[in-house]
Amino acid sequence: MDVDELKESEGIPVQFHIGISVLRTQDLHEKCHLPLSHADSKPYIIRSYHWVVEDENYFSTHDKTFCFGKNRCLPLADLDKRLKKLLARCFPVILVVHGGHREITLLQKLNINLNPIFTIDTTKAARYSLQAFYDFSLKRLLKEFNIPFTGEHLHIAGNDAHFTLRVLLMIAVCDVRRELGSKEVPAWVPVLYYLTFNTGKKLTLYAMSNVPRKAVRYSLVTLCGTII
């Protein structure tokens, strides 16, 4: 989760952008048991949203920057209810963020509790996969994992939420490959690559990946605000 374009009044957030991407790992599990030729029967199983909270003027110049749906303007008073409704069928939840200190603080200030069973920060999770001792930017992680993107579509809340989730899934794949070495990889790995580089409508951005077997019963949720 990453929040920017944030305005506060007396320490309370009153205007910001938030992106949400949701992957029900049950959908992913079902896809992994299909032949590759049928993997596109439900191609976009990551559902992504870009919510502009209390900033109606945003749409005049940025209405085409979100690649995975349509922008929505949302009253701040409705945010908690909309999040809970969106996630109603997704529990238990794993919250995935890139960085995330400010974003988690924002949820706390607004008294919004998503009750995640885990919170994963991709800046830390990627260190083992990449054998690094420092944090990578989201753009750098996309390049390292060869996830297709275009620079002008980064720093948009909904897009970054989507990409953060895909980065996590590629981290899982790299970790499995590192742990198994020359041993045969699980059947979901080739499915992941087939879906990751499948071409979408606007960009080659609608790719999918996979998750560790331990997480197959969970839903992964990313939240990300506009990054400047």
Short mmCIF file of C-alpha atoms in Angstrom, two decimals:
data_model
loop_
_atom_site.label_atom_id
_atom_site.label_comp_id
_atom_site.label_asym_id
_atom_site.label_seq_id
_atom_site.Cartn_x
_atom_site.Cartn_y
_atom_site.Cartn_z
CA MET A 1 0.00 0.00 0.00
CA ASP A 2 1.33 3.41 -0.90
CA VAL A 3 -0.48 6.70 -0.42
CA ASP A 4 0.35 10.04 -1.96
CA GLU A 5 -1.52 13.15 -3.04
CA LEU A 6 -2.57 13.02 0.58
CA LYS A 7 -4.15 16.01 2.26
CA GLU A 8 -4.78 16.10 5.99
CA SER A 9 -6.70 18.36 8.30
CA GLU A 10 -5.44 18.44 11.88
CA GLY A 11 -3.61 15.17 11.28
CA ILE A 12 -6.60 13.33 9.78
CA PRO A 13 -6.57 12.28 6.07
CA VAL A 14 -9.27 14.11 4.12
CA GLN A 15 -8.25 13.57 0.47
CA PHE A 16 -6.12 10.94 -1.28
CA HIS A 17 -6.03 8.26 -3.97
CA ILE A 18 -6.13 4.56 -3.21
CA GLY A 19 -5.75 1.55 -5.48
CA ILE A 20 -6.95 -1.91 -4.55
CA SER A 21 -6.12 -5.18 -6.27
CA VAL A 22 -7.70 -8.44 -5.18
CA LEU A 23 -6.73 -11.99 -6.03
CA ARG A 24 -8.81 -14.83 -4.66
CA THR A 25 -6.29 -17.64 -4.52
CA GLN A 26 -9.09 -20.15 -4.98
CA ASP A 27 -9.48 -18.78 -8.53
CA LEU A 28 -5.75 -19.14 -9.03
CA HIS A 29 -5.77 -22.70 -7.71
CA GLU A 30 -8.50 -23.64 -10.17
CA LYS A 31 -6.61 -22.04 -13.06
CA CYS A 32 -3.48 -24.02 -12.23
CA HIS A 33 -5.36 -27.27 -12.75
CA LEU A 34 -6.42 -26.34 -16.29
CA PRO A 35 -4.39 -27.18 -19.40
CA LEU A 36 -2.41 -24.18 -20.61
CA SER A 37 -4.63 -23.96 -23.69
CA HIS A 38 -7.57 -23.17 -21.38
CA ALA A 39 -5.75 -20.82 -19.03
CA ASP A 40 -7.28 -17.76 -20.71
CA SER A 41 -10.85 -18.78 -19.99
CA LYS A 42 -10.78 -16.38 -17.05
CA PRO A 43 -7.83 -14.15 -17.93
CA TYR A 44 -8.08 -11.28 -15.50
CA ILE A 45 -8.42 -12.89 -12.11
CA ILE A 46 -6.69 -9.97 -10.45
CA ARG A 47 -9.43 -7.39 -9.94
CA SER A 48 -8.04 -3.87 -9.65
CA TYR A 49 -9.63 -0.59 -8.62
CA HIS A 50 -8.58 3.06 -8.48
CA TRP A 51 -10.57 5.11 -6.00
CA VAL A 52 -10.15 8.87 -5.84
CA VAL A 53 -11.23 9.93 -2.38
CA GLU A 54 -12.71 13.45 -2.17
CA ASP A 55 -10.93 14.70 -5.32
CA GLU A 56 -13.48 15.04 -8.13
CA ASN A 57 -11.27 17.42 -10.15
CA TYR A 58 -8.77 14.61 -10.72
CA PHE A 59 -10.82 13.14 -13.57
CA SER A 60 -10.40 16.08 -15.93
CA THR A 61 -6.80 15.21 -16.78
CA HIS A 62 -6.20 11.69 -15.50
CA ASP A 63 -9.23 9.71 -16.65
CA LYS A 64 -7.23 7.40 -18.94
CA THR A 65 -4.23 6.62 -16.78
CA PHE A 66 -5.67 3.63 -14.91
CA CYS A 67 -5.04 0.54 -17.06
CA PHE A 68 -7.25 -2.01 -15.32
CA GLY A 69 -10.68 -0.42 -15.13
CA LYS A 70 -12.29 2.94 -14.50
CA ASN A 71 -11.51 5.57 -11.90
CA ARG A 72 -14.14 6.03 -9.24
CA CYS A 73 -14.66 9.07 -7.04
CA LEU A 74 -15.49 8.06 -3.51
CA PRO A 75 -16.65 10.08 -0.48
CA LEU A 76 -14.35 9.57 2.47
CA ALA A 77 -17.32 8.58 4.61
CA ASP A 78 -17.97 5.59 2.31
CA LEU A 79 -14.42 4.23 2.17
CA ASP A 80 -14.66 1.80 5.08
CA LYS A 81 -18.00 0.42 3.88
CA ARG A 82 -16.78 0.03 0.28
CA LEU A 83 -13.62 -1.77 1.36
CA LYS A 84 -15.54 -4.17 3.59
CA LYS A 85 -18.04 -4.87 0.82
CA LEU A 86 -15.27 -5.47 -1.72
CA LEU A 87 -13.54 -7.94 0.59
CA ALA A 88 -16.67 -9.65 1.90
CA ARG A 89 -15.91 -12.90 0.02
CA CYS A 90 -12.14 -12.69 0.43
CA PHE A 91 -11.49 -13.60 4.03
CA PRO A 92 -9.05 -14.57 5.40
CA VAL A 93 -7.00 -11.73 3.92
CA ILE A 94 -3.29 -11.26 3.34
CA LEU A 95 -2.43 -7.58 2.98
CA VAL A 96 0.35 -6.85 0.47
CA VAL A 97 2.12 -3.49 0.36
CA HIS A 98 5.20 -1.96 -1.24
CA GLY A 99 6.77 0.02 1.56
CA GLY A 100 3.59 0.80 3.37
CA HIS A 101 4.35 2.66 6.61
CA ARG A 102 2.37 5.76 5.61
CA GLU A 103 -0.44 3.68 4.15
CA ILE A 104 -0.93 1.53 7.22
CA THR A 105 -0.83 4.70 9.30
CA LEU A 106 -3.57 6.16 7.10
CA LEU A 107 -5.82 3.15 7.72
CA GLN A 108 -5.16 3.45 11.44
CA LYS A 109 -6.01 7.16 11.46
CA LEU A 110 -9.27 6.43 9.65
CA ASN A 111 -10.01 3.55 12.03
CA ILE A 112 -10.24 1.07 9.14
CA ASN A 113 -9.25 -2.47 10.12
CA LEU A 114 -9.06 -5.05 7.34
CA ASN A 115 -8.07 -7.76 9.84
CA PRO A 116 -5.30 -9.30 7.71
CA ILE A 117 -3.77 -12.54 8.95
CA PHE A 118 -0.45 -11.43 7.45
CA THR A 119 0.99 -8.21 6.07
CA ILE A 120 3.71 -8.63 3.43
CA ASP A 121 5.98 -5.80 2.31
CA THR A 122 7.40 -6.55 -1.14
CA THR A 123 10.39 -4.27 -0.54
CA LYS A 124 11.51 -6.71 2.17
CA ALA A 125 10.18 -9.92 0.65
CA ALA A 126 12.18 -9.38 -2.56
CA ARG A 127 15.52 -9.24 -0.77
CA TYR A 128 15.88 -13.01 -0.50
CA SER A 129 14.76 -13.67 -4.07
CA LEU A 130 17.19 -11.09 -5.45
CA GLN A 131 19.91 -11.76 -2.84
CA ALA A 132 19.98 -8.05 -2.02
CA PHE A 133 20.64 -6.18 1.22
CA TYR A 134 18.63 -3.11 0.32
CA ASP A 135 15.13 -2.23 -0.84
CA PHE A 136 14.17 -1.97 -4.51
CA SER A 137 11.68 0.50 -5.97
CA LEU A 138 8.57 -0.93 -7.58
CA LYS A 139 9.91 0.01 -11.01
CA ARG A 140 13.17 -1.81 -10.32
CA LEU A 141 11.33 -4.93 -9.14
CA LEU A 142 9.21 -4.98 -12.29
CA LYS A 143 12.40 -4.87 -14.35
CA GLU A 144 14.15 -7.52 -12.25
CA PHE A 145 11.23 -9.92 -12.65
CA ASN A 146 10.66 -9.03 -16.33
CA ILE A 147 7.07 -8.01 -15.66
CA PRO A 148 5.84 -5.92 -18.61
CA PHE A 149 4.94 -2.31 -17.87
CA THR A 150 5.32 1.19 -19.25
CA GLY A 151 6.77 3.97 -17.15
CA GLU A 152 3.98 6.46 -17.76
CA HIS A 153 1.50 4.10 -16.12
CA LEU A 154 3.41 3.80 -12.87
CA HIS A 155 2.66 6.11 -9.95
CA ILE A 156 -1.08 5.62 -10.52
CA ALA A 157 -2.82 4.14 -7.50
CA GLY A 158 -4.70 1.29 -9.16
CA ASN A 159 -1.83 0.38 -11.49
CA ASP A 160 0.72 0.25 -8.69
CA ALA A 161 -1.61 -1.88 -6.58
CA HIS A 162 -1.88 -4.34 -9.45
CA PHE A 163 1.87 -4.41 -10.07
CA THR A 164 2.66 -4.82 -6.37
CA LEU A 165 0.56 -7.97 -6.25
CA ARG A 166 2.20 -9.39 -9.36
CA VAL A 167 5.65 -8.66 -7.92
CA LEU A 168 4.73 -10.67 -4.83
CA LEU A 169 3.69 -13.62 -6.95
CA MET A 170 6.95 -13.53 -8.90
CA ILE A 171 8.83 -13.42 -5.60
CA ALA A 172 7.08 -16.66 -4.67
CA VAL A 173 8.13 -18.27 -7.95
CA CYS A 174 11.76 -17.19 -7.58
CA ASP A 175 11.85 -18.47 -4.01
CA VAL A 176 10.57 -21.87 -5.11
CA ARG A 177 13.15 -22.08 -7.88
CA ARG A 178 15.92 -21.12 -5.48
CA GLU A 179 14.85 -23.67 -2.87
CA LEU A 180 14.31 -26.57 -5.28
CA GLY A 181 17.36 -25.93 -7.44
CA SER A 182 17.55 -28.56 -10.16
CA LYS A 183 14.52 -30.43 -8.85
CA GLU A 184 11.29 -30.39 -10.78
CA VAL A 185 9.28 -27.24 -10.06
CA PRO A 186 5.57 -27.38 -9.16
CA ALA A 187 3.03 -27.52 -11.96
CA TRP A 188 1.89 -23.95 -11.33
CA VAL A 189 5.20 -22.42 -12.45
CA PRO A 190 4.67 -22.82 -16.24
CA VAL A 191 1.08 -21.66 -15.78
CA LEU A 192 2.41 -18.56 -14.10
CA TYR A 193 4.70 -17.69 -16.98
CA TYR A 194 1.99 -18.32 -19.56
CA LEU A 195 -0.34 -15.93 -17.76
CA THR A 196 2.32 -13.37 -16.84
CA PHE A 197 3.17 -12.55 -20.43
CA ASN A 198 -0.32 -12.82 -21.88
CA THR A 199 -1.27 -9.62 -23.73
CA GLY A 200 -4.08 -7.49 -22.33
CA LYS A 201 -6.26 -4.85 -23.97
CA LYS A 202 -4.35 -1.64 -23.21
CA LEU A 203 -0.87 -2.88 -22.40
CA THR A 204 0.78 -6.18 -21.70
CA LEU A 205 -0.15 -5.56 -18.09
CA TYR A 206 -2.91 -8.02 -17.33
CA ALA A 207 -0.52 -10.83 -16.55
CA MET A 208 -1.01 -13.20 -13.68
CA SER A 209 1.35 -15.12 -11.50
CA ASN A 210 1.02 -17.64 -8.68
CA VAL A 211 1.35 -17.94 -4.95
CA PRO A 212 3.03 -20.39 -2.57
CA ARG A 213 1.07 -23.53 -1.84
CA LYS A 214 0.73 -22.47 1.81
CA ALA A 215 -1.32 -19.46 0.71
CA VAL A 216 -3.68 -21.27 -1.65
CA ARG A 217 -6.65 -20.97 0.71
CA TYR A 218 -6.19 -17.26 1.25
CA SER A 219 -6.98 -14.10 -0.62
CA LEU A 220 -4.25 -11.57 -1.37
CA VAL A 221 -5.17 -7.93 -1.23
CA THR A 222 -2.97 -5.00 -2.21
CA LEU A 223 -3.73 -1.38 -1.56
CA CYS A 224 -1.66 1.36 -3.06
CA GLY A 225 -2.06 5.11 -3.42
CA THR A 226 -0.65 7.36 -6.10
CA ILE A 227 3.15 7.42 -5.90
CA ILE A 228 4.92 10.60 -6.87
#
